[in-house]
Coordinates of C-alpha atoms and ligand atoms in Angstrom, one line a residue:
X1 CA -7.1 57.0 66.3
X2 CA -7.6 54.4 63.5
X3 CA -8.9 51.2 64.8
X4 CA -8.0 48.0 62.5
X5 CA -10.1 44.9 63.0
X6 CA -10.9 42.0 60.9
X7 CA -12.3 40.7 57.9
X8 CA -14.8 37.6 58.2
X9 CA -17.2 36.4 55.8
X10 CA -16.6 38.9 53.3
X11 CA -17.0 41.9 55.5
X12 CA -15.0 43.9 58.0
X13 CA -15.7 42.6 61.7
X14 CA -14.9 44.3 64.7
X15 CA -15.5 42.7 68.4
X16 CA -15.8 45.1 71.2
X17 CA -14.6 42.6 73.6
X18 CA -11.2 42.5 71.8
X19 CA -8.0 43.5 73.7
X20 CA -5.9 45.8 71.2
X21 CA -2.3 46.3 70.2
X22 CA -0.7 49.6 68.7
X23 CA 0.6 50.1 65.6
X24 CA 3.6 52.5 65.4
X25 CA 5.3 54.3 62.2
X26 CA 8.5 53.2 62.8
X27 CA 10.1 56.1 61.3
X28 CA 9.0 58.2 64.1
X29 CA 8.5 56.1 66.6
X30 CA 4.8 57.2 67.1
X31 CA 1.8 55.3 67.5
X32 CA -0.9 55.7 64.4
X33 CA -3.5 53.0 64.8
X34 CA -4.7 50.4 67.3
X35 CA -5.4 46.8 66.0
X36 CA -7.9 44.5 67.6
X37 CA -6.4 41.2 68.9
X38 CA -8.8 38.2 68.1
X39 CA -10.3 36.5 71.0
X40 CA -11.1 32.5 70.8
X41 CA -14.7 33.5 69.7
X42 CA -13.8 35.8 66.6
X43 CA -11.1 33.2 65.5
X44 CA -13.9 30.5 65.6
X45 CA -16.0 32.9 63.7
X46 CA -13.7 32.8 60.9
X47 CA -13.3 29.2 61.0
X48 CA -16.8 28.7 60.9
X49 CA -17.2 31.0 57.9
X50 CA -14.4 29.3 56.1
X51 CA -16.0 25.8 56.8
X52 CA -19.5 26.8 55.5
X53 CA -18.0 28.4 52.3
X54 CA -15.7 25.3 51.9
X55 CA -19.0 23.0 50.9
X56 CA -19.3 25.3 47.5
X57 CA -16.0 26.7 46.8
X58 CA -14.5 23.3 46.8
X59 CA -17.0 22.1 44.3
X60 CA -16.2 25.1 42.1
X61 CA -14.3 24.2 38.7
X62 CA -10.7 24.8 38.9
X63 CA -11.2 26.8 35.6
X64 CA -13.8 29.1 37.4
X65 CA -11.4 29.6 40.4
X66 CA -8.5 30.2 38.1
X67 CA -10.8 33.1 36.1
X68 CA -11.4 34.6 39.4
X69 CA -7.9 34.6 40.6
X70 CA -6.7 36.5 37.2
X71 CA -9.3 39.2 38.3
X72 CA -7.9 39.1 41.6
X73 CA -4.3 39.7 40.0
X74 CA -5.6 42.6 38.0
X75 CA -6.9 44.4 40.9
X76 CA -3.8 44.0 43.0
X77 CA -1.9 45.4 39.8
X78 CA -4.6 48.3 39.8
X79 CA -4.0 49.0 43.7
X80 CA -0.5 48.8 43.8
X81 CA 0.5 52.1 44.9
X82 CA -2.0 52.0 48.0
X83 CA -0.9 48.4 49.0
X84 CA 2.7 49.5 48.7
X85 CA 2.0 52.7 51.1
X86 CA 0.0 50.6 53.8
X87 CA 3.0 48.1 53.9
X88 CA 5.8 50.8 53.8
X89 CA 4.0 53.0 56.4
X90 CA 3.7 50.3 59.1
X91 CA 6.7 48.1 58.4
X92 CA 9.2 50.9 57.2
X93 CA 10.7 49.6 54.0
X94 CA 11.1 52.0 51.0
X95 CA 8.3 52.2 48.6
X96 CA 10.2 50.3 45.6
X97 CA 10.9 47.5 48.3
X98 CA 7.1 47.3 49.2
X99 CA 6.4 47.1 45.7
X100 CA 8.8 44.3 44.8
X101 CA 7.3 42.2 47.9
X102 CA 3.7 42.7 46.4
X103 CA 5.1 41.9 42.7
X104 CA 6.5 38.4 44.2
X105 CA 3.1 37.8 45.7
X106 CA 1.6 38.4 42.4
X107 CA 3.8 36.1 40.7
X108 CA 2.4 33.4 43.1
X109 CA -1.5 34.2 42.2
X110 CA -0.3 34.1 38.4
X111 CA 1.2 30.4 39.3
X112 CA -2.2 29.7 41.1
X113 CA -4.0 30.7 38.0
X114 CA -2.4 27.7 36.4
X115 CA -4.0 25.4 39.0
X116 CA -6.0 23.5 35.9
X117 CA -2.3 22.0 34.9
X118 CA -1.3 21.8 38.4
X119 CA -4.3 19.6 39.5
X120 CA -4.0 17.2 36.8
X121 CA -3.5 13.6 37.9
X122 CA -2.0 10.8 36.5
X123 CA -3.7 8.0 34.4
X124 CA -2.7 4.4 34.1
X125 CA -4.5 2.2 31.3
X126 CA -4.6 -1.6 31.7
X127 CA -3.3 -2.1 35.3
X128 CA -5.2 -5.3 35.1
X129 CA -7.3 -6.5 32.4
X130 CA -9.8 -4.1 31.8
X131 CA -8.9 -2.0 34.6
X132 CA -7.7 1.3 34.6
X133 CA -6.1 3.4 37.6
X134 CA -5.8 7.4 37.9
X135 CA -5.2 9.8 40.9
X136 CA -7.1 12.9 42.0
X137 CA -5.8 15.6 44.0
X138 CA -8.3 16.8 46.5
X139 CA -8.7 20.0 48.5
X140 CA -8.0 19.7 52.5
X141 CA -11.1 22.0 54.0
X142 CA -10.3 25.1 55.9
X143 CA -6.4 26.1 56.1
X144 CA -5.0 28.8 58.1
X145 CA -2.1 31.0 57.6
X146 CA 0.2 32.6 60.3
X147 CA 2.7 35.2 58.9
X148 CA 5.5 37.8 60.4
X149 CA 5.9 41.2 60.3
X150 CA 8.4 41.7 57.7
X151 CA 6.6 40.8 54.6
X152 CA 2.8 41.8 55.4
X153 CA 2.0 41.6 51.6
X154 CA 4.2 38.8 50.3
X155 CA 4.2 36.1 52.4
X156 CA 0.5 35.8 52.9
X157 CA 0.4 36.0 49.1
X158 CA 2.9 32.7 49.3
X159 CA 0.0 30.8 50.7
X160 CA -3.6 31.8 50.3
X161 CA -3.5 32.2 46.3
X162 CA -2.5 28.5 46.2
X163 CA -4.4 27.3 48.7
X164 CA -7.8 28.7 47.6
X165 CA -7.0 27.8 43.9
X166 CA -6.7 24.1 44.9
X167 CA -10.3 24.5 46.4
X168 CA -9.5 25.1 50.1
X169 CA -10.8 28.0 52.4
X170 CA -8.3 29.9 54.3
X171 CA -8.0 31.8 57.3
X172 CA -5.0 34.2 57.6
X173 CA -3.7 35.4 60.8
X174 CA -1.1 38.4 59.8
X175 CA 1.4 39.7 62.0
X176 CA -0.6 42.2 64.4
X177 CA 2.6 44.5 63.8
X178 CA 1.5 45.8 60.2
X179 CA -1.9 44.4 59.9
X180 CA -3.5 46.7 57.1
X181 CA -2.2 45.4 54.0
X182 CA -3.5 41.9 54.6
X183 CA -6.9 43.3 55.2
X184 CA -6.9 45.4 52.2
X185 CA -6.1 42.0 50.1
X186 CA -9.0 40.2 51.6
X187 CA -11.1 43.4 50.7
X188 CA -9.6 43.0 47.1
X189 CA -10.6 39.4 47.0
X190 CA -14.1 40.0 47.3
X191 CA -14.2 42.6 44.6
X192 CA -12.6 40.0 42.3
X193 CA -15.4 37.6 42.9
X194 CA -13.9 35.4 45.4
X195 CA -17.0 34.5 47.8
X196 CA -17.4 35.3 51.3
X197 CA -15.9 33.3 53.7
X198 CA -13.1 31.8 51.1
X199 CA -10.6 34.1 52.5
X200 CA -10.9 35.5 56.1
X201 CA -8.3 37.6 58.0
X202 CA -8.2 37.6 61.7
X203 CA -5.8 39.9 63.6
X204 CA -4.2 38.9 66.7
X205 CA -1.6 37.2 68.8
X206 CA -0.9 34.2 70.7
X207 CA -4.4 33.6 71.6
X208 CA -5.6 33.7 68.0
X209 CA -2.5 31.3 67.0
X210 CA -3.6 28.9 70.0
X211 CA -7.2 28.7 68.8
X212 CA -6.2 27.9 65.2
X213 CA -3.8 25.2 66.5
X214 CA -6.4 23.4 68.5
X215 CA -9.6 23.8 66.4
X216 CA -10.6 20.6 64.7
X217 CA -11.8 22.0 61.6
X218 CA -8.7 23.6 60.6
X219 CA -7.0 21.1 58.3
X220 CA -3.9 22.5 57.7
X221 CA -1.5 25.4 58.9
X222 CA 1.2 27.2 57.0
X223 CA 3.5 29.1 59.0
X224 CA 6.2 31.6 58.7
X225 CA 8.3 33.7 61.5
X226 CA 10.8 32.9 63.9
X227 CA 12.2 29.6 64.6
X228 CA 11.1 29.3 68.1
X229 CA 7.4 29.9 67.3
X230 CA 7.7 27.7 64.1
X231 CA 9.0 25.0 66.2
X232 CA 5.9 25.7 68.6
X233 CA 3.4 25.8 65.8
X234 CA 4.6 22.7 64.4
X235 CA 4.5 20.3 67.4
X236 CA 1.4 21.7 68.8
X237 CA -0.5 21.6 65.2
X238 CA 0.9 17.9 64.2
X239 CA 0.0 17.1 67.9
X240 CA -3.7 18.0 67.0
X241 CA -3.4 16.0 63.6
X242 CA -2.9 18.7 61.3
X243 CA -1.1 19.0 58.2
X244 CA 1.6 21.8 59.2
X245 CA 4.8 23.6 57.1
X246 CA 6.3 25.9 59.8
X247 CA 9.3 28.2 58.2
X248 CA 11.6 29.9 60.7
X249 CA 14.5 32.2 60.9
X250 CA 17.7 32.4 59.0
X251 CA 21.6 33.1 59.2
X252 CA 22.4 33.1 55.5
X253 CA 26.1 33.1 54.6
X254 CA 27.9 34.2 51.1
X255 CA 31.0 32.4 50.7
X256 CA 33.6 34.5 48.9
X257 CA 36.2 32.8 46.9
X258 CA 39.4 34.7 45.9
X259 CA 38.5 34.6 42.4
X260 CA 35.2 36.3 42.9
X261 CA 34.8 39.8 41.3
X262 CA 35.0 42.5 44.1
X263 CA 32.8 45.2 42.7
X264 CA 29.9 42.8 42.0
X265 CA 30.3 40.8 45.2
X266 CA 30.6 44.1 47.6
X267 CA 27.5 45.4 45.8
X268 CA 25.6 42.2 46.2
X269 CA 26.3 41.9 50.0
X270 CA 25.5 45.8 50.7
X271 CA 22.0 45.1 48.8
X272 CA 21.4 41.5 50.5
X273 CA 22.8 42.7 54.0
X274 CA 21.2 46.2 54.4
X275 CA 18.2 46.0 51.9
X276 CA 14.8 46.3 54.0
X277 CA 17.3 47.4 57.4
X278 CA 18.3 43.4 57.0
X279 CA 14.7 42.6 58.1
X280 CA 14.4 39.5 55.5
X281 CA 14.6 35.9 56.0
X282 CA 16.9 35.9 53.0
X283 CA 19.2 38.7 53.8
X284 CA 23.2 37.7 53.7
X285 CA 24.4 38.1 57.6
X286 CA 27.6 36.6 57.1
X287 CA 30.3 37.1 54.6
X288 CA 32.7 34.3 54.6
X289 CA 36.0 35.6 52.6
X290 CA 38.4 32.8 51.8
X291 CA 41.8 33.9 52.6
X292 CA 43.1 37.0 54.1
X293 CA 43.8 38.9 50.8
X294 CA 40.2 38.1 49.6
X295 CA 38.7 39.6 53.2
X296 CA 40.8 42.9 52.5
X297 CA 39.7 43.8 49.2
X298 CA 36.1 43.0 50.0
X299 CA 36.3 44.9 53.6
X300 CA 38.0 47.7 52.2
X301 CA 35.4 48.2 49.2
X302 CA 32.7 47.3 51.6
X303 CA 33.5 50.1 53.9
X304 CA 33.8 52.8 51.0
X305 CA 30.2 51.8 49.7
X306 CA 28.6 51.6 53.1
X307 CA 29.5 55.4 53.8
X308 CA 27.3 56.3 50.9
X309 CA 24.3 54.6 51.7
X310 CA 21.3 56.6 52.5
X311 CA 19.0 56.0 55.5
X312 CA 15.9 57.3 56.5
X313 CA 11.9 57.1 56.1
X314 CA 10.0 55.7 53.2
X315 CA 8.6 59.0 52.2
X316 CA 12.0 60.0 51.1
X317 CA 12.9 58.2 47.7
X318 CA 16.7 58.6 48.0
X319 CA 16.7 56.1 50.7
X320 CA 18.1 52.6 50.4
X321 CA 16.6 51.6 53.7
X322 CA 14.4 52.4 56.3
X323 CA 14.2 52.0 60.2
X324 CA 13.5 48.6 62.1
X325 CA 9.7 47.8 62.4
X326 CA 9.1 47.9 66.3
X327 CA 10.8 49.3 69.3
X328 CA 11.2 46.1 71.0
X329 CA 13.2 44.6 67.7
X330 CA 15.4 47.7 67.4
X331 CA 16.6 47.4 71.2
X332 CA 17.3 43.9 70.4
X333 CA 19.4 44.6 67.5
X334 CA 21.5 47.4 69.4
X335 CA 21.7 44.4 72.1
X336 CA 23.5 42.3 69.7
X337 CA 26.0 44.9 68.4
X338 CA 26.7 45.5 72.3
X339 CA 27.4 41.9 72.7
X340 CA 29.6 41.4 69.5
X341 CA 32.0 44.2 70.6
X342 CA 32.0 42.7 74.4
X343 CA 32.6 39.3 72.6
X344 CA 35.8 40.7 70.8
X345 CA 34.7 41.2 67.1
X346 CA 36.1 44.1 65.6
X347 CA 33.2 46.8 65.0
X348 CA 34.1 48.5 61.6
X349 CA 31.1 50.3 61.0
X350 CA 28.7 51.1 63.8
X351 CA 25.2 52.0 63.1
X352 CA 24.4 52.5 67.0
X353 CA 24.3 56.2 67.1
X354 CA 22.6 56.8 63.9
X355 CA 20.4 59.8 64.2
X356 CA 18.0 62.0 61.6
X357 CA 16.9 65.4 62.2
X358 CA 13.2 65.3 62.6
X359 CA 13.5 61.4 63.1
X360 CA 15.1 61.4 66.4
X361 CA 12.6 58.8 67.5
X362 CA 12.6 56.4 64.9
X363 CA 13.8 52.9 65.1
X364 CA 17.1 53.8 63.1
X365 CA 20.2 51.5 63.1
X366 CA 22.3 52.5 60.4
X367 CA 24.6 49.8 58.6
X368 CA 26.6 47.8 60.8
X369 CA 29.8 45.5 60.3
X370 CA 31.9 43.3 62.5
X371 CA 35.0 42.0 61.3
X372 CA 37.1 38.9 62.9
X373 CA 33.9 37.1 63.8
X374 CA 34.2 33.6 65.0
X375 CA 31.6 30.9 65.4
X376 CA 31.4 30.9 69.0
X377 CA 30.3 34.4 69.2
X378 CA 26.3 35.3 70.0
X379 CA 26.2 37.4 66.8
X380 CA 27.3 34.7 64.4
X381 CA 25.2 31.9 66.0
X382 CA 21.9 33.5 66.2
X383 CA 19.6 35.6 63.8
X384 CA 20.0 39.3 64.5
X385 CA 17.3 40.4 61.6
X386 CA 18.9 43.7 61.6
X387 CA 21.5 45.8 59.2
X388 CA 24.3 44.0 60.8
X389 CA 26.9 42.0 58.7
X390 CA 29.6 39.7 60.3
X391 CA 32.8 38.9 58.4
X392 CA 34.5 35.7 59.1
X393 CA 37.7 34.7 57.5
X394 CA 38.7 31.1 56.6
X395 CA 41.8 29.8 55.1
X396 CA 39.9 27.4 52.8
X397 CA 37.1 26.8 51.0
X398 CA 36.4 23.5 52.7
X399 CA 36.8 25.3 56.1
X400 CA 33.8 28.0 54.4
X401 CA 31.5 24.9 53.5
X402 CA 31.9 23.2 57.3
X403 CA 31.2 26.5 58.8
X404 CA 27.8 26.8 56.3
X405 CA 27.2 23.3 57.4
X406 CA 27.4 23.2 60.8
X407 CA 25.1 26.4 61.6
X408 CA 21.9 25.0 62.9
X409 CA 20.1 27.4 60.3
X410 CA 19.6 26.5 56.9
X411 CA 17.4 28.8 54.8
X412 CA 19.4 30.4 52.0
X413 CA 23.4 30.5 51.3
X414 CA 25.4 32.0 48.4
X415 CA 28.8 31.4 46.7
X416 CA 30.5 34.1 44.7
X417 CA 33.1 32.6 42.2
X418 CA 34.2 32.3 38.7
X419 CA 34.8 28.4 39.2
X420 CA 32.2 26.1 38.0
X421 CA 33.8 23.3 39.9
X422 CA 33.4 25.5 43.3
X423 CA 29.8 26.5 42.3
X424 CA 28.6 22.8 41.6
X425 CA 30.4 21.4 44.7
X426 CA 28.6 24.1 47.0
X427 CA 25.3 23.5 45.3
X428 CA 25.6 19.8 45.7
X429 CA 27.1 19.7 49.4
X430 CA 25.9 22.6 51.2
X431 CA 23.3 21.3 53.9
X432 CA 20.8 24.7 52.8
X433 CA 17.4 24.7 51.1
X434 CA 18.0 27.7 48.8
X435 CA 21.4 28.0 47.1
X436 CA 22.5 31.3 45.1
X437 CA 25.5 31.0 42.8
X438 CA 26.7 34.5 42.0
X439 CA 23.3 35.6 43.1
X440 CA 22.8 36.8 46.9
X441 CA 19.4 36.3 47.4
X442 CA 18.3 33.2 46.0
X443 CA 14.7 33.3 46.5
X444 CA 12.9 31.0 44.4
X445 CA 10.3 32.1 41.7
X446 CA 6.6 31.3 42.2
X447 CA 6.7 28.0 40.3
X448 CA 9.5 26.8 42.0
X449 CA 9.0 26.3 45.8
X450 CA 10.3 28.3 48.6
X451 CA 12.1 26.6 51.8
X452 CA 15.1 26.1 54.0
X453 CA 16.6 23.0 55.8
X454 CA 17.5 22.3 59.3
X455 CA 16.0 24.9 61.9
X456 CA 14.8 26.8 59.3
X457 CA 12.0 24.8 58.2
X458 CA 9.8 22.3 60.2
X459 CA 7.8 20.0 58.2
X460 CA 7.8 18.3 54.8
X461 CA 6.8 20.8 52.4
X462 CA 8.5 23.9 51.0
X463 CA 6.1 26.8 50.4
X464 CA 4.4 27.8 47.1
X465 CA 5.0 26.3 43.5
X466 CA 4.7 22.3 43.2
X467 CA 5.1 21.7 46.9
X468 CA 2.4 24.5 47.7
X469 CA -0.1 22.6 45.6
X470 CA 0.9 19.1 47.6
X471 CA 0.5 20.6 50.9
X472 CA -3.0 22.1 50.2
X473 CA -4.4 19.0 48.3
X474 CA -4.8 14.9 49.5
X475 CA -4.0 12.4 47.0
X476 CA -6.6 9.7 46.2
X477 CA -6.1 7.0 43.7
X478 CA -9.0 5.1 42.3
X479 CA -8.9 1.8 40.5
X480 CA -11.6 1.1 38.0
X481 CA -13.1 -1.3 35.9
X482 CA -16.4 -1.5 34.1
X483 CA -16.6 -5.5 33.1
X484 CA -20.0 -6.5 33.8
X485 CA -19.0 -10.5 34.2
X486 CA -18.9 -11.8 37.9
X487 CA -16.1 -14.1 38.8
X488 CA -17.1 -14.6 42.3
X489 CA -15.5 -13.1 45.7
X490 CA -11.8 -13.3 45.8
X491 CA -10.1 -14.1 49.3
X492 CA -6.7 -13.2 48.6
X493 CA -4.8 -9.8 47.8
X494 CA -6.1 -9.3 44.1
X495 CA -3.2 -9.4 41.7
X496 CA -4.2 -7.8 38.6
X497 CA -2.9 -9.0 35.5
Ligands
NAD501 P1 7.5 35.8 64.8 O1 7.8 34.6 65.5 O2 7.6 36.3 66.4 O3 6.0 36.1 64.5 C1 5.4 35.5 63.5 C2 3.8 34.9 63.8 O4 3.6 34.4 65.0 C3 3.2 36.2 63.9 O5 1.8 36.0 63.2 C4 3.0 36.3 65.6 O6 1.8 37.2 65.7 C5 3.0 35.0 65.8 N1 3.5 34.7 67.3 C6 4.5 35.5 67.9 N2 4.6 35.3 69.0 C7 3.9 34.0 69.2 C8 3.4 33.1 70.7 N3 4.3 33.2 71.6 N4 2.7 32.0 70.1 C9 2.1 32.1 69.1 N5 2.2 32.7 67.8 C10 3.1 33.6 68.2 O7 8.5 36.2 64.0 P2 8.5 38.0 63.4 O8 9.3 38.8 64.3 O9 7.0 38.6 63.0 O10 9.2 37.8 62.0 C11 10.8 37.9 61.8 C12 11.1 36.0 61.9 O11 10.3 35.8 60.8 C13 12.2 36.2 61.8 O12 13.0 35.4 62.4 C14 12.6 36.1 60.0 O13 13.8 34.9 59.9 C15 11.2 35.0 59.9 N6 10.8 34.8 58.7 C16 11.1 33.7 58.0 C17 11.1 33.5 56.8 C18 11.1 32.1 55.8 O14 10.5 32.1 54.9 N7 11.7 31.0 56.5 C19 10.2 34.5 56.1 C20 10.0 35.9 56.5 C21 10.5 35.6 57.9

């Protein structure tokens, strides 16, 4: 059976003393590989390699780093098919979906190649007589990234291209569920000319994460995953004086106004609720219909279109979405559907008994829709992270906005309407990090920053874009004069004039 290990100091690294974890093909429910789960020593080796590489890499000029990243981008484009296959095989999503996620990662690399502009400081002349002032943004040192199973290529690429473009070195701890694509990304980095030690990958679980949280040489941690672990990483990382950005889970609402275009809106719901089997932190999982008439129109159209969806393995191009990633998660999603039924929501499309010949042991759940969902139900309050949509009906727009704002998670939300006033009001008043106006999955492009509010993000920085540069650099301000006259010691706080 294939054994997957780590990538440290520019080469594959294997440790005979590691525990291992199984990797499954989720479409058939069978183990296809095993991954080494790094112990403390392996993680420390990666951090040491990154610390050593920092000395030289941080002094490499930004334009040189930018040129290397341009080559890296070209290599990723050249290897797109292989990378997408690695993602789909271990995650389960369709090939076009994997390619789309890699493309989003490539865009972050493109942004990072513009680091020469992003690192430019500010300059003020004559802050005093013959005195100037300027700012510098300097790298932090060793940064670490801890990433979830649902985007094994894109989420790591939200982090390390910006971090290393800023002059830092990086230790990536990807999800232990689908680790092959991140390893390939590290191999390609070496081929592009990124020096050994600048990007290391350690596979592992809690032991690896805790080692990162405790190691004094790690200066900053980017985390993306579920809310409880995001909170854990944020509290323990900051307790150890590290800079931490920890992005957590989501429960994204789409508010549908009576004037919304029914066809366009239902297509948007279907793609965003069921695409990638709902395993996206920007998936729409709650459709809030304003008014009973709106609900009836949307519901009927949704049911009609949902019946036509194709669910199956990534190897069959006609499929719209694939299985859930792993058995524990599959059982959890089924448990949520059972709980919704028990709590009195109306199950109008039931994906529980989905079966496909030849794939009976795969972790497939068909498109599932609950109507009459209430705010006190578990299926409304908690993130399900599967192809399960809740429909909630409100009498007014204000009631819909209150629902959005009262939810403890605040990653993304969308409003579908023809009214500019409603769209403006929603954008300004929703307590949410990323807003879509007639756009169901409002994922910011690479040169803007991605991040939620409330319990969807712990820390003060969003990821990639300008906030990524701020997160991965320290600000320094220099005040400079070259006047040679000596006026003698000054004992009060200097007032420059
Ligand atoms: P997860 O929280 O279980 O795992 C994320 C990472 O944390 C993995 O690398 C894992 O190895 C590690 N980890 C797991 N348990 C740990 C523990 N007890 N102690 C220390 N480390 C631990 O998340 P997941 O199941 O891999 O991914 C799905 C979640 O990620 C969903 O909640 C989804 O919303 C979220 N997500 C959020 C975003 C975002 O941008 N906000 C993006 C993608 C995914």
